[in-house]
mmCIF file with all atom_site columns, C-alpha atoms in Angstrom:
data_model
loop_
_atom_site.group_PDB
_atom_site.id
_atom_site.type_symbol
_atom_site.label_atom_id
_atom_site.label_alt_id
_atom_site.label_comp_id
_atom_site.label_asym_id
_atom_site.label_entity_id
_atom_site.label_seq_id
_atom_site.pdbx_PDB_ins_code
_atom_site.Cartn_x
_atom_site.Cartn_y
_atom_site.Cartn_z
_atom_site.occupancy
_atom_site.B_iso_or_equiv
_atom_site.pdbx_formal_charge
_atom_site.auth_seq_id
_atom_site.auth_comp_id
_atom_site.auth_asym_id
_atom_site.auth_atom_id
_atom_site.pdbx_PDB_model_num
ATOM 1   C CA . UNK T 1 1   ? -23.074 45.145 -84.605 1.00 45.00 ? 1   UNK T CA 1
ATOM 2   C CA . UNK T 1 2   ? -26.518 45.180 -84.476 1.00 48.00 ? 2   UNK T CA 1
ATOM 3   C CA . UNK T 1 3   ? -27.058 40.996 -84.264 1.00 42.00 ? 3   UNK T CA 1
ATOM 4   C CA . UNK T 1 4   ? -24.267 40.505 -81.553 1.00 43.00 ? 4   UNK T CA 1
ATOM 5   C CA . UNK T 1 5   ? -26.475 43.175 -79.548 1.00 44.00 ? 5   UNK T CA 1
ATOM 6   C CA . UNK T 1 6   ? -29.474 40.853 -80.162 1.00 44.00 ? 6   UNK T CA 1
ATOM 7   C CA . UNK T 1 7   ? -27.071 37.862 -79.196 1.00 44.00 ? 7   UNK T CA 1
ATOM 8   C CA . UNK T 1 8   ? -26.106 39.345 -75.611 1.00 42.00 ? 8   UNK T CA 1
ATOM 9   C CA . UNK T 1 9   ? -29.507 40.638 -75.099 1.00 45.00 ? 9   UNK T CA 1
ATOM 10  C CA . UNK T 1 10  ? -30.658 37.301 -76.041 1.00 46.00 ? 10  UNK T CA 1
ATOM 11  C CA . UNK T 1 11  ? -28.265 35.606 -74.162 1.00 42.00 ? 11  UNK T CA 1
ATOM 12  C CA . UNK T 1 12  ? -29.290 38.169 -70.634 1.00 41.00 ? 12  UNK T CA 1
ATOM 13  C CA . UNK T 1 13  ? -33.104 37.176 -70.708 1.00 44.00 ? 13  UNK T CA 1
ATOM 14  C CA . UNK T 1 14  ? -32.253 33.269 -71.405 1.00 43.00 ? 14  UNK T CA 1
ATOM 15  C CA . UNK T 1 15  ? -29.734 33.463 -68.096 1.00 40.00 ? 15  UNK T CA 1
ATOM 16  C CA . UNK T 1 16  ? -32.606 35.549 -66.491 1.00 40.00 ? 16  UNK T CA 1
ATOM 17  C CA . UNK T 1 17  ? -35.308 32.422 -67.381 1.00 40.00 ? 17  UNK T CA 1
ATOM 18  C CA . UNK T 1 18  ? -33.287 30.262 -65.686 1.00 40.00 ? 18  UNK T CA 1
ATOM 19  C CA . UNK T 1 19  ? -32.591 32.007 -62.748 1.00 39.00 ? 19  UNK T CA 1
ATOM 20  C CA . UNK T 1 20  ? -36.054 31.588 -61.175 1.00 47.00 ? 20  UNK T CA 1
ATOM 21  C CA . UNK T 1 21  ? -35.404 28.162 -58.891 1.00 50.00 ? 21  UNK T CA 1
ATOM 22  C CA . UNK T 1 22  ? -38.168 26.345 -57.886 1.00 54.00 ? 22  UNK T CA 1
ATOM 23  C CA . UNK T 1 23  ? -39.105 25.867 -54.330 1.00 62.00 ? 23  UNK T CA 1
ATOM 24  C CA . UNK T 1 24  ? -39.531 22.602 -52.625 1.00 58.00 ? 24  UNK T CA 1
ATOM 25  C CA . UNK T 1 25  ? -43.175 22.495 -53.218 1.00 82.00 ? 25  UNK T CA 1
ATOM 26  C CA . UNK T 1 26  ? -43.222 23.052 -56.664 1.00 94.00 ? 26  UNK T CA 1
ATOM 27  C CA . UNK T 1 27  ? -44.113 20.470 -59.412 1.00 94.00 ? 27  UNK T CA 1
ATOM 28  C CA . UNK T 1 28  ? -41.575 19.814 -61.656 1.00 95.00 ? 28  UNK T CA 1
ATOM 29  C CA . UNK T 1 29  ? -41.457 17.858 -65.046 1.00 94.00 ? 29  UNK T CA 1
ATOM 30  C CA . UNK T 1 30  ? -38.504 16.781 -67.084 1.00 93.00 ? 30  UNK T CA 1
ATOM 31  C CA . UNK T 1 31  ? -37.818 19.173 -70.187 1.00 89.00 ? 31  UNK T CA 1
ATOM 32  C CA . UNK T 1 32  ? -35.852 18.307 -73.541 1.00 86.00 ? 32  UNK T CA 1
ATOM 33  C CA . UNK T 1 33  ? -33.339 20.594 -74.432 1.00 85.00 ? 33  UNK T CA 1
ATOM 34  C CA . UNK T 1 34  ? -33.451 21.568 -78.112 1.00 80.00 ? 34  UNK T CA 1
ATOM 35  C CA . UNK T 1 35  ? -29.894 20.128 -78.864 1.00 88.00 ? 35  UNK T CA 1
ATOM 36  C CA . UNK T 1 36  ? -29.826 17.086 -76.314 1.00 90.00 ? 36  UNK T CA 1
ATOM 37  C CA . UNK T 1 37  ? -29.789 16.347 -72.731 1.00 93.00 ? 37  UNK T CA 1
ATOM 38  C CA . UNK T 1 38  ? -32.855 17.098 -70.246 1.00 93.00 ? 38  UNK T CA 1
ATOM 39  C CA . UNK T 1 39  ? -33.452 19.354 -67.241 1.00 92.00 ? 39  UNK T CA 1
ATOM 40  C CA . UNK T 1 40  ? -36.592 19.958 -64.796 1.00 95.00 ? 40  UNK T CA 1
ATOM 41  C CA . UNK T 1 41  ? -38.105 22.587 -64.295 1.00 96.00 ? 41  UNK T CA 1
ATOM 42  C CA . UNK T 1 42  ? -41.300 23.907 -62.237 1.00 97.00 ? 42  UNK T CA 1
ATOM 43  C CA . UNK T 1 43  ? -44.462 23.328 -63.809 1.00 97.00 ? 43  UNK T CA 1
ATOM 44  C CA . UNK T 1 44  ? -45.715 27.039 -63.276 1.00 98.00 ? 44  UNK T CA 1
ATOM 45  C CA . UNK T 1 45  ? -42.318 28.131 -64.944 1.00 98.00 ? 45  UNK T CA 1
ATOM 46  C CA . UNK T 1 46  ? -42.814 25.786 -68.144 1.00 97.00 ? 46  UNK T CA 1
ATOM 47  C CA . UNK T 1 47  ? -46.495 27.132 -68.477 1.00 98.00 ? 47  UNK T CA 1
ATOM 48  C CA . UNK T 1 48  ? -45.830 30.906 -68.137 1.00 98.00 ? 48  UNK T CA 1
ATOM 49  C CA . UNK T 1 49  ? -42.924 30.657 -70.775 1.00 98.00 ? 49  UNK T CA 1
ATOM 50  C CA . UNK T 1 50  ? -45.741 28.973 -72.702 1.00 98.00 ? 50  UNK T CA 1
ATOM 51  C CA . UNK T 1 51  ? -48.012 32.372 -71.827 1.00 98.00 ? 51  UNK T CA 1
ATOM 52  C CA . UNK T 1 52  ? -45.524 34.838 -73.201 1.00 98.00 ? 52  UNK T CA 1
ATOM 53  C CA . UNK T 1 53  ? -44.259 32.758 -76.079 1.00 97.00 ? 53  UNK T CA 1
ATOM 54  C CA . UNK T 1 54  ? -48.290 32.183 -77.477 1.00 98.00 ? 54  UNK T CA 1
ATOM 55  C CA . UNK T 1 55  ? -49.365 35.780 -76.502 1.00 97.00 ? 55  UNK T CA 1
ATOM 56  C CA . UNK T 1 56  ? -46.923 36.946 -78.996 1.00 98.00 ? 56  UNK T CA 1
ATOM 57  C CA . UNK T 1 57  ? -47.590 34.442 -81.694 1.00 98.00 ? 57  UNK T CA 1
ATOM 58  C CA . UNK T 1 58  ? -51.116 35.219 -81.692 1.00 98.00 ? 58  UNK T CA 1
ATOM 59  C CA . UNK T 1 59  ? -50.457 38.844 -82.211 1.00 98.00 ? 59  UNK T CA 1
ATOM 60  C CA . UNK T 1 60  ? -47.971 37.011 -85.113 1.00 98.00 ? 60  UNK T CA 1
ATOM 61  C CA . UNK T 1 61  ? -50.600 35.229 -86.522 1.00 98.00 ? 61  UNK T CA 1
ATOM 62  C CA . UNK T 1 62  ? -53.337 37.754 -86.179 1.00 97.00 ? 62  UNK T CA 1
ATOM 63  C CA . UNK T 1 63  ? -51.111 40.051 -88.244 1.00 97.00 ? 63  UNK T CA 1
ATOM 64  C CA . UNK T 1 64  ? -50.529 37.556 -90.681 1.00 96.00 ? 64  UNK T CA 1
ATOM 65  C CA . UNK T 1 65  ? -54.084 36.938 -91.155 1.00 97.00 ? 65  UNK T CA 1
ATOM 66  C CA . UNK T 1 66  ? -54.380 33.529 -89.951 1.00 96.00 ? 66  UNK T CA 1
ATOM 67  C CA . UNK T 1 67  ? -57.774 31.324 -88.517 1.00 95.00 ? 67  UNK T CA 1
ATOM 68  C CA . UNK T 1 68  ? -55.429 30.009 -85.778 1.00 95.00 ? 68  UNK T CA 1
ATOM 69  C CA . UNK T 1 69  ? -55.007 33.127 -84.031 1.00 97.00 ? 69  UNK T CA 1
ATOM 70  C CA . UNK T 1 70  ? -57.780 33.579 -81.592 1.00 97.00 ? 70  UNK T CA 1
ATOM 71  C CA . UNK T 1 71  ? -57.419 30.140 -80.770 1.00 96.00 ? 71  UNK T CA 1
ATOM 72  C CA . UNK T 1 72  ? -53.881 30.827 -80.108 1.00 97.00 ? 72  UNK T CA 1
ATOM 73  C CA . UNK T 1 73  ? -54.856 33.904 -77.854 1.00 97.00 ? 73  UNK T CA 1
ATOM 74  C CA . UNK T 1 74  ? -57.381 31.992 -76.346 1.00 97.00 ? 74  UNK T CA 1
ATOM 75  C CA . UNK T 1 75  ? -54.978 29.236 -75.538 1.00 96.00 ? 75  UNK T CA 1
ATOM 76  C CA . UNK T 1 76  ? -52.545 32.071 -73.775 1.00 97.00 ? 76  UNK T CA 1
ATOM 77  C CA . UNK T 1 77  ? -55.276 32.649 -71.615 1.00 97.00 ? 77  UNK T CA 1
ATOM 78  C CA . UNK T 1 78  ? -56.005 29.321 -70.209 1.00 96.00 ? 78  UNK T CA 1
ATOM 79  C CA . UNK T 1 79  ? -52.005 28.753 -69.960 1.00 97.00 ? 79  UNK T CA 1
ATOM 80  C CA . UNK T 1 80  ? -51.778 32.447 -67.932 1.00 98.00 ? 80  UNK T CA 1
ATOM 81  C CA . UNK T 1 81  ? -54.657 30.814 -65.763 1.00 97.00 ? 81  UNK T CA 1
ATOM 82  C CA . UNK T 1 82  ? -53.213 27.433 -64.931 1.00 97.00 ? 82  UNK T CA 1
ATOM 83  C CA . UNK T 1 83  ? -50.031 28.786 -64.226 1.00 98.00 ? 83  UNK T CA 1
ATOM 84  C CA . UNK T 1 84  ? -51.213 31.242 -61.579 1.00 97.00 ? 84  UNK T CA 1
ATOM 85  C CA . UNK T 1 85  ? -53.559 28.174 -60.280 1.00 96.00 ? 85  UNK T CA 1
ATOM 86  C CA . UNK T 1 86  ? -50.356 26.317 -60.056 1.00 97.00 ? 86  UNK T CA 1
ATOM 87  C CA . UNK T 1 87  ? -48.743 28.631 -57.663 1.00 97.00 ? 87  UNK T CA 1
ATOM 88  C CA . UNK T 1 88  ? -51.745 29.373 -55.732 1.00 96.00 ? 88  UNK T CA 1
ATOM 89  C CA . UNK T 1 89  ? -52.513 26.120 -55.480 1.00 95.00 ? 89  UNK T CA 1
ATOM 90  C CA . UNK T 1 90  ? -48.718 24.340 -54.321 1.00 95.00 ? 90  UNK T CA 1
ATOM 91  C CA . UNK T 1 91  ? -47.452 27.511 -52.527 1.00 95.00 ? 91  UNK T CA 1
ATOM 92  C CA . UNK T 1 92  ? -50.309 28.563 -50.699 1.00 95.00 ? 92  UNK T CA 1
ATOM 93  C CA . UNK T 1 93  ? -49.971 32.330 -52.124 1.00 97.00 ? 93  UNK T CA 1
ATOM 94  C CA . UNK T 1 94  ? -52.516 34.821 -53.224 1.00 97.00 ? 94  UNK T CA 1
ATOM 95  C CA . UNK T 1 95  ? -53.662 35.261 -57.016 1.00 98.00 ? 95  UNK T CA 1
ATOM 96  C CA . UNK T 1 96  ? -51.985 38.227 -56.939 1.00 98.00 ? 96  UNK T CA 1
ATOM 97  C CA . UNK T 1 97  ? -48.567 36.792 -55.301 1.00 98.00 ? 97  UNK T CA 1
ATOM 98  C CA . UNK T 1 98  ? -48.660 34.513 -57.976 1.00 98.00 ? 98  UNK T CA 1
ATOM 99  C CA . UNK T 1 99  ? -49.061 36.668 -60.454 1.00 98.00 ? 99  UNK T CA 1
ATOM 100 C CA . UNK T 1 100 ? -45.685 39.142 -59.036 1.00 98.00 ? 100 UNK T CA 1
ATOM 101 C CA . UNK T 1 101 ? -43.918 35.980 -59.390 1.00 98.00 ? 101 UNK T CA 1
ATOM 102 C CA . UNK T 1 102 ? -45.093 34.300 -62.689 1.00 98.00 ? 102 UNK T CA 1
ATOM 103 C CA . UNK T 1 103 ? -44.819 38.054 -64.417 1.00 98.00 ? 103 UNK T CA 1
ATOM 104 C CA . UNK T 1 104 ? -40.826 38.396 -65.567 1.00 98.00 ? 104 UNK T CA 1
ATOM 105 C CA . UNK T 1 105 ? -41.222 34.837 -66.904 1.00 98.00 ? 105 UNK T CA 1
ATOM 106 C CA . UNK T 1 106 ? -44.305 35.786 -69.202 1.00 98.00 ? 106 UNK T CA 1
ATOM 107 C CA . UNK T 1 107 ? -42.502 39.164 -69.885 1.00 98.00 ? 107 UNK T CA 1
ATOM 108 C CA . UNK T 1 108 ? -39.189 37.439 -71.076 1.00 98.00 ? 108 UNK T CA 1
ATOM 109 C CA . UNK T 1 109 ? -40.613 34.626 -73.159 1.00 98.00 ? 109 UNK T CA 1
ATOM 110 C CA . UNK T 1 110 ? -42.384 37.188 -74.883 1.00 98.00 ? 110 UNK T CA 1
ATOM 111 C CA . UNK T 1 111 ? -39.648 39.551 -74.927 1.00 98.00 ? 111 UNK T CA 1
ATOM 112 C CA . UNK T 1 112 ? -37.279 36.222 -76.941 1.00 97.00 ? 112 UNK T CA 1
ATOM 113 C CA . UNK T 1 113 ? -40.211 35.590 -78.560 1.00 97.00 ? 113 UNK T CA 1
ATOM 114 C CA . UNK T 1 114 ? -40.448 38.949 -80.135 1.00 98.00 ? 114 UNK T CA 1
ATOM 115 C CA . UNK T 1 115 ? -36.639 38.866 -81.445 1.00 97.00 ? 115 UNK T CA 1
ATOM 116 C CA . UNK T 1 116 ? -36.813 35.267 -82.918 1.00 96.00 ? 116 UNK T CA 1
ATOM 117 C CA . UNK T 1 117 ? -40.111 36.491 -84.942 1.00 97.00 ? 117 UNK T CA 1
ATOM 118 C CA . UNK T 1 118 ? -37.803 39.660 -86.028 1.00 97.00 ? 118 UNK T CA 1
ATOM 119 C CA . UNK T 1 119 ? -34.732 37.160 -86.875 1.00 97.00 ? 119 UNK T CA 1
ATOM 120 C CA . UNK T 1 120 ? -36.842 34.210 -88.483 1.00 97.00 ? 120 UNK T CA 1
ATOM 121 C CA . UNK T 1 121 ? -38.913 36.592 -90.806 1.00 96.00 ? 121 UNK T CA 1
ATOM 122 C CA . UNK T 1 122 ? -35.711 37.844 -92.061 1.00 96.00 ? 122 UNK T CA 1
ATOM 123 C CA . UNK T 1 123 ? -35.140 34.869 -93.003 1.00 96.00 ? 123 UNK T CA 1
ATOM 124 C CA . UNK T 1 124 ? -37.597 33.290 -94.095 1.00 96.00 ? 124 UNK T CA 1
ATOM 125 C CA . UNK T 1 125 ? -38.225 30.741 -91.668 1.00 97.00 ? 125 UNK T CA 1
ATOM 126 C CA . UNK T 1 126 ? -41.121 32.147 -89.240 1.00 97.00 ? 126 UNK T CA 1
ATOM 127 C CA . UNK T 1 127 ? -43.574 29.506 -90.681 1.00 96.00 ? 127 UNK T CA 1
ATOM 128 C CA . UNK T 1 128 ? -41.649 26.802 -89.191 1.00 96.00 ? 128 UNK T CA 1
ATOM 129 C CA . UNK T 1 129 ? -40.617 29.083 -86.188 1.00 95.00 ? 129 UNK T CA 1
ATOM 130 C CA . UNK T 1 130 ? -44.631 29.476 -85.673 1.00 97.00 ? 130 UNK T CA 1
ATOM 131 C CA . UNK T 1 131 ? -45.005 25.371 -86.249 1.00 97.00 ? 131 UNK T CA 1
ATOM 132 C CA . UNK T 1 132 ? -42.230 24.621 -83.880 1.00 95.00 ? 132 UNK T CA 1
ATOM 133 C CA . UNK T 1 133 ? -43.375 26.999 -80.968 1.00 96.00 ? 133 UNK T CA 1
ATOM 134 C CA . UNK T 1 134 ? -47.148 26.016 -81.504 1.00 97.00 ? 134 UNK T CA 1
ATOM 135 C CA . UNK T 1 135 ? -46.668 22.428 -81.393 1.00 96.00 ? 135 UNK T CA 1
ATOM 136 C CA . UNK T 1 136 ? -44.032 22.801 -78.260 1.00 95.00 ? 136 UNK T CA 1
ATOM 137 C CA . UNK T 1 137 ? -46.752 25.019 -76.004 1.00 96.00 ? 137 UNK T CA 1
ATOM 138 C CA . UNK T 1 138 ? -49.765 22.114 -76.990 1.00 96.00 ? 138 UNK T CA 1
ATOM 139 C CA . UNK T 1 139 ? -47.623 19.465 -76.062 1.00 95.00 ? 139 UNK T CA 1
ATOM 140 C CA . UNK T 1 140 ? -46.210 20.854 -72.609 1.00 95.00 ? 140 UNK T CA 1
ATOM 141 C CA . UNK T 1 141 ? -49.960 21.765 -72.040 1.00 95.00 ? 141 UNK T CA 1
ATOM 142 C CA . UNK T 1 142 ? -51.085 18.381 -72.770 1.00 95.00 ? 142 UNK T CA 1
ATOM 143 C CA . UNK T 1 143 ? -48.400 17.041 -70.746 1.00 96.00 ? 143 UNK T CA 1
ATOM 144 C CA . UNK T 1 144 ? -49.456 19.343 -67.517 1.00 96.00 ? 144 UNK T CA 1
ATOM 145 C CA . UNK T 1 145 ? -53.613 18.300 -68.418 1.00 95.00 ? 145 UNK T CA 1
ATOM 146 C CA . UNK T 1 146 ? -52.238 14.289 -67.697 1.00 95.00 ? 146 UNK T CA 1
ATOM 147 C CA . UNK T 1 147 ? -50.302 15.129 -64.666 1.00 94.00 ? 147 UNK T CA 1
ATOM 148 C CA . UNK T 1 148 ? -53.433 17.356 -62.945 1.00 94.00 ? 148 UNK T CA 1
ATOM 149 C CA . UNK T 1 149 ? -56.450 16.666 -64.826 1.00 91.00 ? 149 UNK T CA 1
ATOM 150 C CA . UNK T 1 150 ? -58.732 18.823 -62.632 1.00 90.00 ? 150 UNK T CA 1
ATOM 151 C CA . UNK T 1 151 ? -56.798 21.591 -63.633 1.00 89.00 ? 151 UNK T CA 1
ATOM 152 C CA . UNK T 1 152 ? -57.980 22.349 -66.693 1.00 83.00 ? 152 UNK T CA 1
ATOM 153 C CA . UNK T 1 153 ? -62.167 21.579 -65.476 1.00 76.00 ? 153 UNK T CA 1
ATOM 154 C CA . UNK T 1 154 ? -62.015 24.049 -62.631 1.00 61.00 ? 154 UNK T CA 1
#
């Protein structure tokens, strides 16, 4: 009973995720789906689902006991940042607008986040959960530093 609660609730934050369009003047880039296929999505969307998911691996890792983990934290940081400077930047909003909007996005990655550390370490796979999250987050950040290089100097 318990895991098909987990499923739905699971289920309710992914549909929520996803239900943030883009406006017009958003960036977009062109995301792999885990089992196939592509869609796009905005650039300040792909980097606050990056914020949530690393804020909670670094509490992971820090737990854990390992070196990586105030990178990772670190690295959560700079993603919060260039996602708000995203928003400020192509929609012309506040900080603080930015961050209203950007907010449920952080809060639900982490949220799914959370749960898949809870599922994986039961079993046994949060190592490669870690890996696979890690290495997903550095590469849509590098992706993001080639398309606005200024970006990440400001």
């Amino acid at each position: 009973m318990r895991m098909i609660r987990t499923i739905i609730l699971t289920a309710a934050a992914i549909a929520t995720l996803f239900s943030t369009t883009a406006l017009a003047e958003d960036s977009t880039h062109t995301v792999k789906k885990a089992k196939g296929g592509t869609y796009e999505e905005a650039w300040w969307k792909t980097l606050a689902y990056c914020t949530g998911q690393t804020n909670i691996l670094a509490e992971w890792a820090k737990g854990e006991g390992k070196p990586e983990a105030a990178a990772l934290a670190n690295g959560s940081n700079v993603l919060w940042s260039l996602t708000i400077k995203r928003l400020v930047t192509e929609r012309g909003i506040s900080p603080e607008e930015a961050q209203q909007i950007a907010l449920p996005t952080v809060r639900d990655a982490a949220a799914l986040q959370k749960q898949g550390i809870t599922i994986y370490s039961a079993t046994g796979q949060m190592e490669d959960e870690f890996k696979s999250k890690v290495d997903r987050c550095n590469s849509e950040l590098h992706e993001y530093v080639t398309a606005f290089p200024g970006d990440l100097a400001q």
